[in-house]
Amino acid sequence: MESKVIGVIGAGIMGSGIVQVCAQAGLSVVMVDVSAAAIDRGFSAINSSLDRLVAKGRLAEADKTSAVARIKGTTSYEDLANCDVVIEAATESEGLKLNILKQIDAVVRADAVIASNTSSISISKLASAIKHPERFIGMHFFNPVPVMALVELITGLQTAGETLERAKALATAIGKTPISAKNSPGFAVNRILCPMINEAIFALQEGLATAEDIDQGMKLGANHPIGPLALADMIGLDTMLSVMETFYAGFNDPKYRPAPLLREMVDSGRLGRKSGHGFYKYS
């Protein structure tokens, strides 16, 4: 079954990015958030991103106009009724996501796929919020969505094979490369990535090296395109802490204990790029 109308819950960094790539691929998109102001911020982010592509000669002005015209912003879940796939891309909070999924489930068609962009929460647990959990799957996009080529597809205990195939088809249609992972804290990519970032924070906390030298070392010594501390600032230190706490609780293993410095940074409001100050300062 071809997916032509996509719903996205959340107009923030991840949600607006998912909306953009779907609209650029020629799909109709319904972007839902809690307020008109949030929707406006989402459209502003999408327009700015598309303008950069136009300025670089990678997108025609007419194609930008067409892509934006395919997006409908709304605060009403009722507007999801005709969607083939709905992707929840809200804040990384289990309670919030469960509540949103129940609202989606109440309005979408019986044959619609429901997905979550969660980076760490159990897909099997989230699937329990809807009446037909076999149509639920994790679709984990990476930030910034328009740039990053990967979509990680996570199947829960209940996910049907057809649901996985439809998610693969959608990922491919919007120009992404899908990989599959089983349901486990952090899935495949973050299971490897986040403990590495956490260890870099431990190294900084212990005075092993400066933030600049840790990042430079990993860029030049491990061929990473960005250092782990700069990446943590991009992800958001509150999100990083939430992921590590999920790992720690899920595995019951002390090797996933969040670095105390990470917790202190979050407590102080230094959340990275979005707050203007994390391991680095941002203007």
Short mmCIF file of C-alpha atoms in Angstrom, two decimals:
data_model
loop_
_atom_site.label_atom_id
_atom_site.label_comp_id
_atom_site.label_asym_id
_atom_site.label_seq_id
_atom_site.Cartn_x
_atom_site.Cartn_y
_atom_site.Cartn_z
CA MET A 1 0.00 0.00 0.00
CA GLU A 2 1.53 3.28 -1.12
CA SER A 3 1.62 6.08 1.46
CA LYS A 4 0.57 9.42 0.00
CA VAL A 5 -0.64 11.42 3.03
CA ILE A 6 1.61 11.62 6.08
CA GLY A 7 0.73 13.03 9.48
CA VAL A 8 3.45 14.33 11.80
CA ILE A 9 2.83 15.20 15.45
CA GLY A 10 5.23 17.90 16.57
CA ALA A 11 6.55 20.94 14.69
CA GLY A 12 9.84 21.16 16.58
CA ILE A 13 13.32 20.37 15.25
CA MET A 14 12.63 16.72 14.49
CA GLY A 15 8.97 17.08 13.51
CA SER A 16 9.51 19.97 11.10
CA GLY A 17 12.45 18.11 9.57
CA ILE A 18 10.31 15.02 8.93
CA VAL A 19 7.56 17.23 7.49
CA GLN A 20 10.06 18.90 5.17
CA VAL A 21 11.54 15.70 3.69
CA CYS A 22 8.06 14.22 3.16
CA ALA A 23 6.80 17.36 1.43
CA GLN A 24 9.94 17.58 -0.72
CA ALA A 25 9.30 13.98 -1.81
CA GLY A 26 5.90 14.99 -3.17
CA LEU A 27 3.76 13.70 -0.28
CA SER A 28 0.93 15.63 1.34
CA VAL A 29 1.69 16.31 5.00
CA VAL A 30 -0.44 17.23 8.00
CA MET A 31 1.71 18.89 10.71
CA VAL A 32 0.06 18.92 14.15
CA ASP A 33 1.14 20.79 17.26
CA VAL A 34 -0.46 22.25 20.38
CA SER A 35 -0.69 25.89 19.26
CA ALA A 36 -0.71 28.15 16.22
CA ALA A 37 2.55 29.66 17.45
CA ALA A 38 4.22 26.25 17.44
CA ILE A 39 2.92 25.58 13.92
CA ASP A 40 4.28 28.98 12.79
CA ARG A 41 7.70 28.14 14.22
CA GLY A 42 7.60 24.85 12.35
CA PHE A 43 6.82 26.56 9.05
CA SER A 44 9.56 29.12 9.74
CA ALA A 45 12.13 26.36 10.28
CA ILE A 46 11.02 24.56 7.11
CA ASN A 47 11.13 27.73 5.02
CA SER A 48 14.59 28.61 6.34
CA SER A 49 15.88 25.11 5.56
CA LEU A 50 14.43 25.16 2.04
CA ASP A 51 15.78 28.68 1.44
CA ARG A 52 19.29 27.40 2.20
CA LEU A 53 18.84 24.65 -0.40
CA VAL A 54 17.65 27.22 -2.95
CA ALA A 55 20.62 29.49 -2.17
CA LYS A 56 23.00 26.57 -2.74
CA GLY A 57 21.36 25.73 -6.06
CA ARG A 58 20.14 22.36 -4.82
CA LEU A 59 16.44 23.21 -5.03
CA ALA A 60 14.45 25.34 -7.48
CA GLU A 61 12.34 28.17 -6.04
CA ALA A 62 9.26 26.66 -7.68
CA ASP A 63 9.94 23.29 -6.01
CA LYS A 64 10.27 25.01 -2.65
CA THR A 65 6.91 26.73 -3.16
CA SER A 66 5.29 23.42 -4.15
CA ALA A 67 6.72 21.60 -1.13
CA VAL A 68 5.44 24.20 1.34
CA ALA A 69 2.02 24.15 -0.35
CA ARG A 70 1.75 20.42 0.36
CA ILE A 71 1.95 21.05 4.14
CA LYS A 72 -1.13 21.68 6.24
CA GLY A 73 -0.52 23.03 9.74
CA THR A 74 -3.18 22.33 12.35
CA THR A 75 -3.83 21.98 16.07
CA SER A 76 -6.61 19.41 15.52
CA TYR A 77 -5.98 15.66 15.56
CA GLU A 78 -9.18 15.28 13.51
CA ASP A 79 -7.16 16.44 10.47
CA LEU A 80 -5.22 13.14 10.62
CA ALA A 81 -8.29 11.14 9.56
CA ASN A 82 -7.12 10.67 5.96
CA CYS A 83 -3.46 9.92 6.69
CA ASP A 84 -1.82 6.69 5.51
CA VAL A 85 1.00 6.99 8.07
CA VAL A 86 1.18 9.14 11.20
CA ILE A 87 4.57 9.76 12.83
CA GLU A 88 4.69 10.97 16.44
CA ALA A 89 7.71 13.25 16.91
CA ALA A 90 7.03 14.84 20.31
CA THR A 91 9.42 15.36 23.22
CA GLU A 92 11.17 12.21 24.50
CA SER A 93 8.71 11.55 27.34
CA GLU A 94 6.99 8.18 27.67
CA GLY A 95 3.86 9.58 29.33
CA LEU A 96 3.48 12.32 26.74
CA LYS A 97 3.96 9.91 23.84
CA LEU A 98 1.46 7.40 25.23
CA ASN A 99 -1.14 10.16 25.56
CA ILE A 100 -0.50 11.41 22.01
CA LEU A 101 -0.69 7.91 20.54
CA LYS A 102 -4.12 7.37 22.13
CA GLN A 103 -5.33 10.59 20.50
CA ILE A 104 -3.94 9.52 17.12
CA ASP A 105 -5.50 6.07 17.42
CA ALA A 106 -8.93 7.60 18.04
CA VAL A 107 -9.05 9.43 14.70
CA VAL A 108 -6.99 7.57 12.06
CA ARG A 109 -8.24 4.91 9.66
CA ALA A 110 -8.02 1.26 10.69
CA ASP A 111 -5.40 0.59 7.98
CA ALA A 112 -3.12 3.53 8.87
CA VAL A 113 0.38 2.87 10.17
CA ILE A 114 1.24 4.67 13.41
CA ALA A 115 4.93 5.31 14.12
CA SER A 116 7.03 6.97 16.79
CA ASN A 117 10.26 8.87 16.28
CA THR A 118 11.42 7.88 19.78
CA SER A 119 15.17 7.42 20.20
CA SER A 120 15.02 5.20 23.29
CA ILE A 121 11.51 4.32 24.56
CA SER A 122 10.22 0.75 24.18
CA ILE A 123 8.25 0.29 20.96
CA SER A 124 6.34 -2.61 22.52
CA LYS A 125 5.31 -0.35 25.42
CA LEU A 126 4.23 2.48 23.11
CA ALA A 127 2.33 0.04 20.88
CA SER A 128 0.19 -0.94 23.88
CA ALA A 129 -1.45 2.52 23.71
CA ILE A 130 -3.33 1.72 20.50
CA LYS A 131 -6.12 -0.72 19.69
CA HIS A 132 -4.25 -2.51 16.91
CA PRO A 133 -0.59 -2.62 18.03
CA GLU A 134 0.38 -4.70 14.99
CA ARG A 135 0.26 -1.49 12.92
CA PHE A 136 2.73 0.32 15.21
CA ILE A 137 6.47 0.74 14.54
CA GLY A 138 9.43 2.90 15.51
CA MET A 139 10.73 5.24 12.79
CA HIS A 140 13.81 6.86 14.30
CA PHE A 141 15.02 9.80 12.20
CA PHE A 142 18.31 11.55 12.90
CA ASN A 143 19.04 15.25 13.39
CA PRO A 144 19.14 17.26 11.15
CA VAL A 145 16.51 15.22 9.32
CA PRO A 146 16.92 16.87 5.89
CA VAL A 147 20.65 16.05 5.95
CA MET A 148 20.94 12.67 7.68
CA ALA A 149 20.37 9.72 5.36
CA LEU A 150 19.35 7.12 7.94
CA VAL A 151 16.00 6.00 9.31
CA GLU A 152 16.15 3.27 11.95
CA LEU A 153 13.04 1.04 11.90
CA ILE A 154 12.26 -0.71 15.17
CA THR A 155 9.77 -3.53 15.47
CA GLY A 156 8.00 -4.21 18.75
CA LEU A 157 6.76 -7.58 19.87
CA GLN A 158 3.39 -6.84 18.23
CA THR A 159 4.57 -5.20 14.95
CA ALA A 160 3.31 -6.96 11.82
CA GLY A 161 5.60 -7.74 8.89
CA GLU A 162 3.40 -5.65 6.59
CA THR A 163 3.87 -2.64 8.88
CA LEU A 164 7.65 -2.98 8.63
CA GLU A 165 7.47 -3.22 4.84
CA ARG A 166 5.28 -0.11 4.61
CA ALA A 167 7.69 1.81 6.83
CA LYS A 168 10.62 0.70 4.65
CA ALA A 169 8.76 1.83 1.54
CA LEU A 170 8.04 5.25 3.06
CA ALA A 171 11.64 5.73 4.19
CA THR A 172 12.87 4.89 0.69
CA ALA A 173 10.27 7.15 -0.95
CA ILE A 174 11.51 10.18 1.00
CA GLY A 175 15.14 9.48 0.08
CA LYS A 176 16.31 7.81 3.27
CA THR A 177 18.11 4.51 3.83
CA PRO A 178 16.32 2.28 6.35
CA ILE A 179 17.95 -0.19 8.71
CA SER A 180 16.03 -2.56 10.99
CA ALA A 181 16.55 -3.14 14.70
CA LYS A 182 14.79 -5.10 17.42
CA ASN A 183 13.14 -3.41 20.37
CA SER A 184 15.75 -2.78 23.07
CA PRO A 185 16.76 0.41 24.92
CA GLY A 186 18.49 2.70 22.42
CA PHE A 187 17.84 0.24 19.59
CA ALA A 188 21.03 -0.12 17.45
CA VAL A 189 22.50 3.33 16.77
CA ASN A 190 21.93 5.06 20.12
CA ARG A 191 22.87 1.88 22.00
CA ILE A 192 26.38 2.47 20.63
CA LEU A 193 26.41 6.26 20.27
CA CYS A 194 24.99 7.55 23.56
CA PRO A 195 27.26 5.57 25.92
CA MET A 196 30.21 6.89 23.88
CA ILE A 197 29.01 10.47 24.39
CA ASN A 198 28.40 9.76 28.08
CA GLU A 199 31.96 8.42 28.39
CA ALA A 200 33.28 11.60 26.75
CA ILE A 201 31.43 13.59 29.43
CA PHE A 202 33.03 11.41 32.14
CA ALA A 203 36.43 12.13 30.57
CA LEU A 204 35.77 15.88 30.67
CA GLN A 205 34.43 15.67 34.23
CA GLU A 206 37.61 13.88 35.36
CA GLY A 207 39.84 16.50 33.73
CA LEU A 208 41.32 13.96 31.34
CA ALA A 209 41.26 16.51 28.51
CA THR A 210 39.49 19.72 27.52
CA ALA A 211 36.22 19.65 25.61
CA GLU A 212 38.03 20.95 22.55
CA ASP A 213 40.74 18.28 22.73
CA ILE A 214 38.24 15.46 23.33
CA ASP A 215 36.27 16.52 20.27
CA GLN A 216 39.35 17.13 18.14
CA GLY A 217 40.73 13.75 19.16
CA MET A 218 37.61 11.90 18.06
CA LYS A 219 37.34 13.87 14.82
CA LEU A 220 40.94 13.37 13.76
CA GLY A 221 41.68 10.07 15.51
CA ALA A 222 38.41 8.23 14.88
CA ASN A 223 37.30 10.04 11.70
CA HIS A 224 34.07 11.30 13.28
CA PRO A 225 32.55 14.30 11.47
CA ILE A 226 31.72 15.99 14.79
CA GLY A 227 33.11 15.52 18.28
CA PRO A 228 30.98 13.77 20.94
CA LEU A 229 30.58 16.84 23.16
CA ALA A 230 29.58 19.10 20.27
CA LEU A 231 27.17 16.37 19.18
CA ALA A 232 25.69 16.22 22.69
CA ASP A 233 25.09 19.98 22.49
CA MET A 234 23.33 19.48 19.15
CA ILE A 235 21.16 16.63 20.46
CA GLY A 236 20.31 18.53 23.64
CA LEU A 237 21.78 17.60 27.01
CA ASP A 238 18.31 17.09 28.50
CA THR A 239 17.57 14.57 25.76
CA MET A 240 20.94 12.89 26.33
CA LEU A 241 20.19 12.59 30.06
CA SER A 242 16.75 11.15 29.35
CA VAL A 243 18.23 8.53 27.01
CA MET A 244 20.93 7.49 29.48
CA GLU A 245 18.38 7.25 32.30
CA THR A 246 16.26 5.00 30.06
CA PHE A 247 19.31 2.81 29.38
CA TYR A 248 20.22 2.67 33.07
CA ALA A 249 16.70 1.63 34.06
CA GLY A 250 16.19 -0.70 31.10
CA PHE A 251 19.43 -2.67 31.38
CA ASN A 252 19.89 -2.36 35.16
CA ASP A 253 23.62 -2.09 34.41
CA PRO A 254 25.90 0.55 36.05
CA LYS A 255 27.87 1.01 32.82
CA TYR A 256 24.91 3.11 31.58
CA ARG A 257 24.93 5.45 34.61
CA PRO A 258 24.59 9.06 33.38
CA ALA A 259 27.71 11.12 34.02
CA PRO A 260 27.14 13.39 37.05
CA LEU A 261 28.38 16.36 35.00
CA LEU A 262 25.64 15.69 32.43
CA ARG A 263 23.00 15.81 35.16
CA GLU A 264 24.52 18.99 36.63
CA MET A 265 24.56 20.68 33.22
CA VAL A 266 20.87 19.91 32.74
CA ASP A 267 20.03 21.09 36.28
CA SER A 268 21.81 24.38 35.54
CA GLY A 269 19.85 24.95 32.32
CA ARG A 270 22.85 24.45 30.07
CA LEU A 271 21.16 22.25 27.50
CA GLY A 272 23.39 22.83 24.47
CA ARG A 273 22.60 24.68 21.27
CA LYS A 274 18.93 25.22 22.08
CA SER A 275 19.75 27.13 25.28
CA GLY A 276 22.84 28.87 23.87
CA HIS A 277 25.20 27.16 26.30
CA GLY A 278 26.27 23.56 26.77
CA PHE A 279 29.82 22.24 26.58
CA TYR A 280 30.33 25.20 24.24
CA LYS A 281 28.72 28.64 24.00
CA TYR A 282 26.53 29.55 21.04
CA SER A 283 25.55 32.99 19.86
#
